[in-house]
Amino acid sequence: MGKVLIHATVTVDGFMADSDGGVDWMFDAESVEADTALVNRVVREIGAVVGGANKTQTIEPGEEPYGGMLKVPVFLMTHSPRGPIEKDGITYAFLDDLPQAVERARTAAGARAVALLGGSISRQCLELGIVDEIQLHVVPILLGRGISLFSGLERPVNLERLETEAFAGGIHLRFRVLQPG
């Protein structure tokens, strides 16, 4: 089976969104072909996605993971499970058990990676010890406040740096998560 990967774009001060949940700042950063190539390489590794559902358990325009360009199964966490939704060739399943969702995503992804999206899902999976790697794209901006990707972890998580690339659009960092022995 493939790895479980936290894949996120963050600010230099560690925020994945502004205080209102907005991410427009991501698209204002300069980028070059090498930035795009690296991000596309990571995206090609992904075979399934696990994230959080919105309050209405719908897939509204702009809420599709990876803008809907990634045609892989999506498993969304909710407190009220319901039947799946098919939209634009993507199946969205709504589940209330995170370890089960990750396991179903791993099965669906086969040898490819499962991408975890969102701070809460990422932190919970780190706490459960089921994250293999973290891939961060750090954009050169400071928001000062916002929604943190890792704030609230209950324990330290040791990492091994696997890759560091820096281009015009920011710094790309890849880490292996070292599980406590």
PDB file of N, CA, C and O in Angstrom, residues 7-46:
ATOM      1  N   HIS A   7      -0.229  16.913   2.836  1.00  0.00           N
ATOM      2  CA  HIS A   7       0.199  17.734   1.713  1.00  0.00           C
ATOM      3  C   HIS A   7      -0.462  19.092   1.858  1.00  0.00           C
ATOM      4  O   HIS A   7      -1.696  19.188   1.805  1.00  0.00           O
ATOM      5  N   ALA A   8       0.340  20.136   2.090  1.00  0.00           N
ATOM      6  CA  ALA A   8      -0.251  21.443   2.371  1.00  0.00           C
ATOM      7  C   ALA A   8       0.636  22.575   1.893  1.00  0.00           C
ATOM      8  O   ALA A   8       1.859  22.449   1.826  1.00  0.00           O
ATOM      9  N   THR A   9      -0.009  23.682   1.603  1.00  0.00           N
ATOM     10  CA  THR A   9       0.672  24.944   1.352  1.00  0.00           C
ATOM     11  C   THR A   9       0.461  25.802   2.586  1.00  0.00           C
ATOM     12  O   THR A   9      -0.668  25.913   3.076  1.00  0.00           O
ATOM     13  N   VAL A  10       1.546  26.358   3.112  1.00  0.00           N
ATOM     14  CA  VAL A  10       1.477  27.159   4.333  1.00  0.00           C
ATOM     15  C   VAL A  10       2.266  28.449   4.161  1.00  0.00           C
ATOM     16  O   VAL A  10       3.097  28.569   3.267  1.00  0.00           O
ATOM     17  N   THR A  11       2.000  29.395   5.058  1.00  0.00           N
ATOM     18  CA  THR A  11       2.768  30.626   5.118  1.00  0.00           C
ATOM     19  C   THR A  11       4.043  30.379   5.907  1.00  0.00           C
ATOM     20  O   THR A  11       4.179  29.348   6.576  1.00  0.00           O
ATOM     21  N   VAL A  12       4.951  31.322   5.886  1.00  0.00           N
ATOM     22  CA  VAL A  12       6.187  31.187   6.659  1.00  0.00           C
ATOM     23  C   VAL A  12       5.871  31.064   8.153  1.00  0.00           C
ATOM     24  O   VAL A  12       6.562  30.361   8.881  1.00  0.00           O
ATOM     25  N   ASP A  13       4.784  31.717   8.619  1.00  0.00           N
ATOM     26  CA  ASP A  13       4.422  31.599  10.030  1.00  0.00           C
ATOM     27  C   ASP A  13       3.477  30.428  10.313  1.00  0.00           C
ATOM     28  O   ASP A  13       2.901  30.319  11.390  1.00  0.00           O
ATOM     29  N   GLY A  14       3.346  29.495   9.368  1.00  0.00           N
ATOM     30  CA  GLY A  14       2.693  28.222   9.630  1.00  0.00           C
ATOM     31  C   GLY A  14       1.183  28.163   9.456  1.00  0.00           C
ATOM     32  O   GLY A  14       0.551  27.211   9.894  1.00  0.00           O
ATOM     33  N   PHE A  15       0.598  29.151   8.792  1.00  0.00           N
ATOM     34  CA  PHE A  15      -0.850  29.138   8.603  1.00  0.00           C
ATOM     35  C   PHE A  15      -1.208  28.548   7.248  1.00  0.00           C
ATOM     36  O   PHE A  15      -0.559  28.819   6.243  1.00  0.00           O
ATOM     37  N   MET A  16      -2.281  27.761   7.235  1.00  0.00           N
ATOM     38  CA  MET A  16      -2.764  27.173   5.979  1.00  0.00           C
ATOM     39  C   MET A  16      -3.918  27.970   5.408  1.00  0.00           C
ATOM     40  O   MET A  16      -4.333  27.739   4.274  1.00  0.00           O
ATOM     41  N   ALA A  17      -4.459  28.903   6.184  1.00  0.00           N
ATOM     42  CA  ALA A  17      -5.548  29.778   5.728  1.00  0.00           C
ATOM     43  C   ALA A  17      -5.556  31.018   6.609  1.00  0.00           C
ATOM     44  O   ALA A  17      -5.015  31.010   7.724  1.00  0.00           O
ATOM     45  N   ASP A  18      -6.195  32.094   6.110  1.00  0.00           N
ATOM     46  CA  ASP A  18      -6.325  33.279   6.951  1.00  0.00           C
ATOM     47  C   ASP A  18      -7.409  33.029   8.003  1.00  0.00           C
ATOM     48  O   ASP A  18      -8.007  31.945   8.052  1.00  0.00           O
ATOM     49  N   SER A  19      -7.670  33.987   8.855  1.00  0.00           N
ATOM     50  CA  SER A  19      -8.613  33.806   9.966  1.00  0.00           C
ATOM     51  C   SER A  19     -10.024  33.460   9.502  1.00  0.00           C
ATOM     52  O   SER A  19     -10.788  32.834  10.234  1.00  0.00           O
ATOM     53  N   ASP A  20     -10.380  33.835   8.277  1.00  0.00           N
ATOM     54  CA  ASP A  20     -11.707  33.531   7.724  1.00  0.00           C
ATOM     55  C   ASP A  20     -11.710  32.260   6.882  1.00  0.00           C
ATOM     56  O   ASP A  20     -12.713  31.936   6.247  1.00  0.00           O
ATOM     57  N   GLY A  21     -10.586  31.560   6.843  1.00  0.00           N
ATOM     58  CA  GLY A  21     -10.486  30.344   6.043  1.00  0.00           C
ATOM     59  C   GLY A  21     -10.074  30.590   4.607  1.00  0.00           C
ATOM     60  O   GLY A  21     -10.005  29.658   3.808  1.00  0.00           O
ATOM     61  N   GLY A  22      -9.769  31.819   4.265  1.00  0.00           N
ATOM     62  CA  GLY A  22      -9.388  32.164   2.900  1.00  0.00           C
ATOM     63  C   GLY A  22      -7.971  31.751   2.562  1.00  0.00           C
ATOM     64  O   GLY A  22      -7.084  31.746   3.422  1.00  0.00           O
ATOM     65  N   VAL A  23      -7.774  31.411   1.298  1.00  0.00           N
ATOM     66  CA  VAL A  23      -6.446  30.999   0.838  1.00  0.00           C
ATOM     67  C   VAL A  23      -6.002  31.772  -0.402  1.00  0.00           C
ATOM     68  O   VAL A  23      -5.107  31.348  -1.127  1.00  0.00           O
ATOM     69  N   ASP A  24      -6.605  32.929  -0.633  1.00  0.00           N
ATOM     70  CA  ASP A  24      -6.243  33.722  -1.814  1.00  0.00           C
ATOM     71  C   ASP A  24      -4.762  34.077  -1.836  1.00  0.00           C
ATOM     72  O   ASP A  24      -4.167  34.205  -2.912  1.00  0.00           O
ATOM     73  N   TRP A  25      -4.155  34.237  -0.660  1.00  0.00           N
ATOM     74  CA  TRP A  25      -2.737  34.573  -0.575  1.00  0.00           C
ATOM     75  C   TRP A  25      -1.863  33.538  -1.284  1.00  0.00           C
ATOM     76  O   TRP A  25      -0.780  33.851  -1.759  1.00  0.00           O
ATOM     77  N   MET A  26      -2.329  32.286  -1.391  1.00  0.00           N
ATOM     78  CA  MET A  26      -1.551  31.232  -2.047  1.00  0.00           C
ATOM     79  C   MET A  26      -1.293  31.550  -3.508  1.00  0.00           C
ATOM     80  O   MET A  26      -0.271  31.170  -4.061  1.00  0.00           O
ATOM     81  N   PHE A  27      -2.255  32.201  -4.135  1.00  0.00           N
ATOM     82  CA  PHE A  27      -2.201  32.388  -5.567  1.00  0.00           C
ATOM     83  C   PHE A  27      -1.520  33.692  -5.971  1.00  0.00           C
ATOM     84  O   PHE A  27      -1.334  33.949  -7.159  1.00  0.00           O
ATOM     85  N   ASP A  28      -1.143  34.510  -4.979  1.00  0.00           N
ATOM     86  CA  ASP A  28      -0.467  35.766  -5.257  1.00  0.00           C
ATOM     87  C   ASP A  28       1.048  35.617  -5.335  1.00  0.00           C
ATOM     88  O   ASP A  28       1.733  36.528  -5.780  1.00  0.00           O
ATOM     89  N   ALA A  29       1.573  34.484  -4.886  1.00  0.00           N
ATOM     90  CA  ALA A  29       3.023  34.294  -4.852  1.00  0.00           C
ATOM     91  C   ALA A  29       3.556  34.036  -6.257  1.00  0.00           C
ATOM     92  O   ALA A  29       2.923  33.360  -7.075  1.00  0.00           O
ATOM     93  N   GLU A  30       4.712  34.620  -6.517  1.00  0.00           N
ATOM     94  CA  GLU A  30       5.400  34.367  -7.784  1.00  0.00           C
ATOM     95  C   GLU A  30       5.790  32.896  -7.831  1.00  0.00           C
ATOM     96  O   GLU A  30       6.116  32.288  -6.819  1.00  0.00           O
ATOM     97  N   SER A  31       5.742  32.306  -9.001  1.00  0.00           N
ATOM     98  CA  SER A  31       6.245  30.941  -9.144  1.00  0.00           C
ATOM     99  C   SER A  31       6.932  30.813 -10.490  1.00  0.00           C
ATOM    100  O   SER A  31       6.722  31.619 -11.398  1.00  0.00           O
ATOM    101  N   VAL A  32       7.758  29.801 -10.579  1.00  0.00           N
ATOM    102  CA  VAL A  32       8.459  29.499 -11.816  1.00  0.00           C
ATOM    103  C   VAL A  32       8.127  28.061 -12.203  1.00  0.00           C
ATOM    104  O   VAL A  32       7.494  27.330 -11.441  1.00  0.00           O
ATOM    105  N   GLU A  33       8.554  27.661 -13.364  1.00  0.00           N
ATOM    106  CA  GLU A  33       8.250  26.324 -13.861  1.00  0.00           C
ATOM    107  C   GLU A  33       8.692  25.230 -12.885  1.00  0.00           C
ATOM    108  O   GLU A  33       8.009  24.213 -12.730  1.00  0.00           O
ATOM    109  N   ALA A  34       9.815  25.428 -12.208  1.00  0.00           N
ATOM    110  CA  ALA A  34      10.305  24.406 -11.267  1.00  0.00           C
ATOM    111  C   ALA A  34       9.348  24.224 -10.088  1.00  0.00           C
ATOM    112  O   ALA A  34       9.168  23.102  -9.600  1.00  0.00           O
ATOM    113  N   ASP A  35       8.718  25.319  -9.596  1.00  0.00           N
ATOM    114  CA  ASP A  35       7.718  25.205  -8.527  1.00  0.00           C
ATOM    115  C   ASP A  35       6.552  24.335  -8.992  1.00  0.00           C
ATOM    116  O   ASP A  35       6.134  23.406  -8.308  1.00  0.00           O
ATOM    117  N   THR A  36       6.037  24.660 -10.157  1.00  0.00           N
ATOM    118  CA  THR A  36       4.889  23.942 -10.709  1.00  0.00           C
ATOM    119  C   THR A  36       5.229  22.481 -10.946  1.00  0.00           C
ATOM    120  O   THR A  36       4.429  21.590 -10.634  1.00  0.00           O
ATOM    121  N   ALA A  37       6.408  22.204 -11.468  1.00  0.00           N
ATOM    122  CA  ALA A  37       6.817  20.824 -11.739  1.00  0.00           C
ATOM    123  C   ALA A  37       6.891  20.015 -10.457  1.00  0.00           C
ATOM    124  O   ALA A  37       6.442  18.861 -10.410  1.00  0.00           O
ATOM    125  N   LEU A  38       7.430  20.602  -9.388  1.00  0.00           N
ATOM    126  CA  LEU A  38       7.528  19.886  -8.120  1.00  0.00           C
ATOM    127  C   LEU A  38       6.138  19.597  -7.553  1.00  0.00           C
ATOM    128  O   LEU A  38       5.846  18.474  -7.137  1.00  0.00           O
ATOM    129  N   VAL A  39       5.261  20.582  -7.539  1.00  0.00           N
ATOM    130  CA  VAL A  39       3.902  20.381  -7.035  1.00  0.00           C
ATOM    131  C   VAL A  39       3.185  19.326  -7.871  1.00  0.00           C
ATOM    132  O   VAL A  39       2.533  18.423  -7.332  1.00  0.00           O
ATOM    133  N   ASN A  40       3.318  19.394  -9.179  1.00  0.00           N
ATOM    134  CA  ASN A  40       2.672  18.404 -10.050  1.00  0.00           C
ATOM    135  C   ASN A  40       3.204  17.000  -9.807  1.00  0.00           C
ATOM    136  O   ASN A  40       2.444  16.023  -9.859  1.00  0.00           O
ATOM    137  N   ARG A  41       4.479  16.877  -9.511  1.00  0.00           N
ATOM    138  CA  ARG A  41       5.063  15.554  -9.200  1.00  0.00           C
ATOM    139  C   ARG A  41       4.407  14.973  -7.953  1.00  0.00           C
ATOM    140  O   ARG A  41       4.042  13.805  -7.923  1.00  0.00           O
ATOM    141  N   VAL A  42       4.246  15.807  -6.929  1.00  0.00           N
ATOM    142  CA  VAL A  42       3.612  15.335  -5.694  1.00  0.00           C
ATOM    143  C   VAL A  42       2.160  14.949  -5.968  1.00  0.00           C
ATOM    144  O   VAL A  42       1.690  13.894  -5.533  1.00  0.00           O
ATOM    145  N   VAL A  43       1.447  15.775  -6.705  1.00  0.00           N
ATOM    146  CA  VAL A  43       0.034  15.512  -6.998  1.00  0.00           C
ATOM    147  C   VAL A  43      -0.126  14.209  -7.781  1.00  0.00           C
ATOM    148  O   VAL A  43      -1.062  13.442  -7.526  1.00  0.00           O
ATOM    149  N   ARG A  44       0.798  13.906  -8.685  1.00  0.00           N
ATOM    150  CA  ARG A  44       0.723  12.644  -9.443  1.00  0.00           C
ATOM    151  C   ARG A  44       0.872  11.420  -8.549  1.00  0.00           C
ATOM    152  O   ARG A  44       0.440  10.332  -8.916  1.00  0.00           O
ATOM    153  N   GLU A  45       1.473  11.570  -7.375  1.00  0.00           N
ATOM    154  CA  GLU A  45       1.630  10.450  -6.441  1.00  0.00           C
ATOM    155  C   GLU A  45       0.320  10.098  -5.734  1.00  0.00           C
ATOM    156  O   GLU A  45       0.196   9.026  -5.158  1.00  0.00           O
ATOM    157  N   ILE A  46      -0.649  10.996  -5.746  1.00  0.00           N
ATOM    158  CA  ILE A  46      -1.848  10.852  -4.917  1.00  0.00           C
ATOM    159  C   ILE A  46      -2.890   9.969  -5.601  1.00  0.00           C
ATOM    160  O   ILE A  46      -3.260  10.198  -6.748  1.00  0.00           O
TER     161      ILE A  46
END
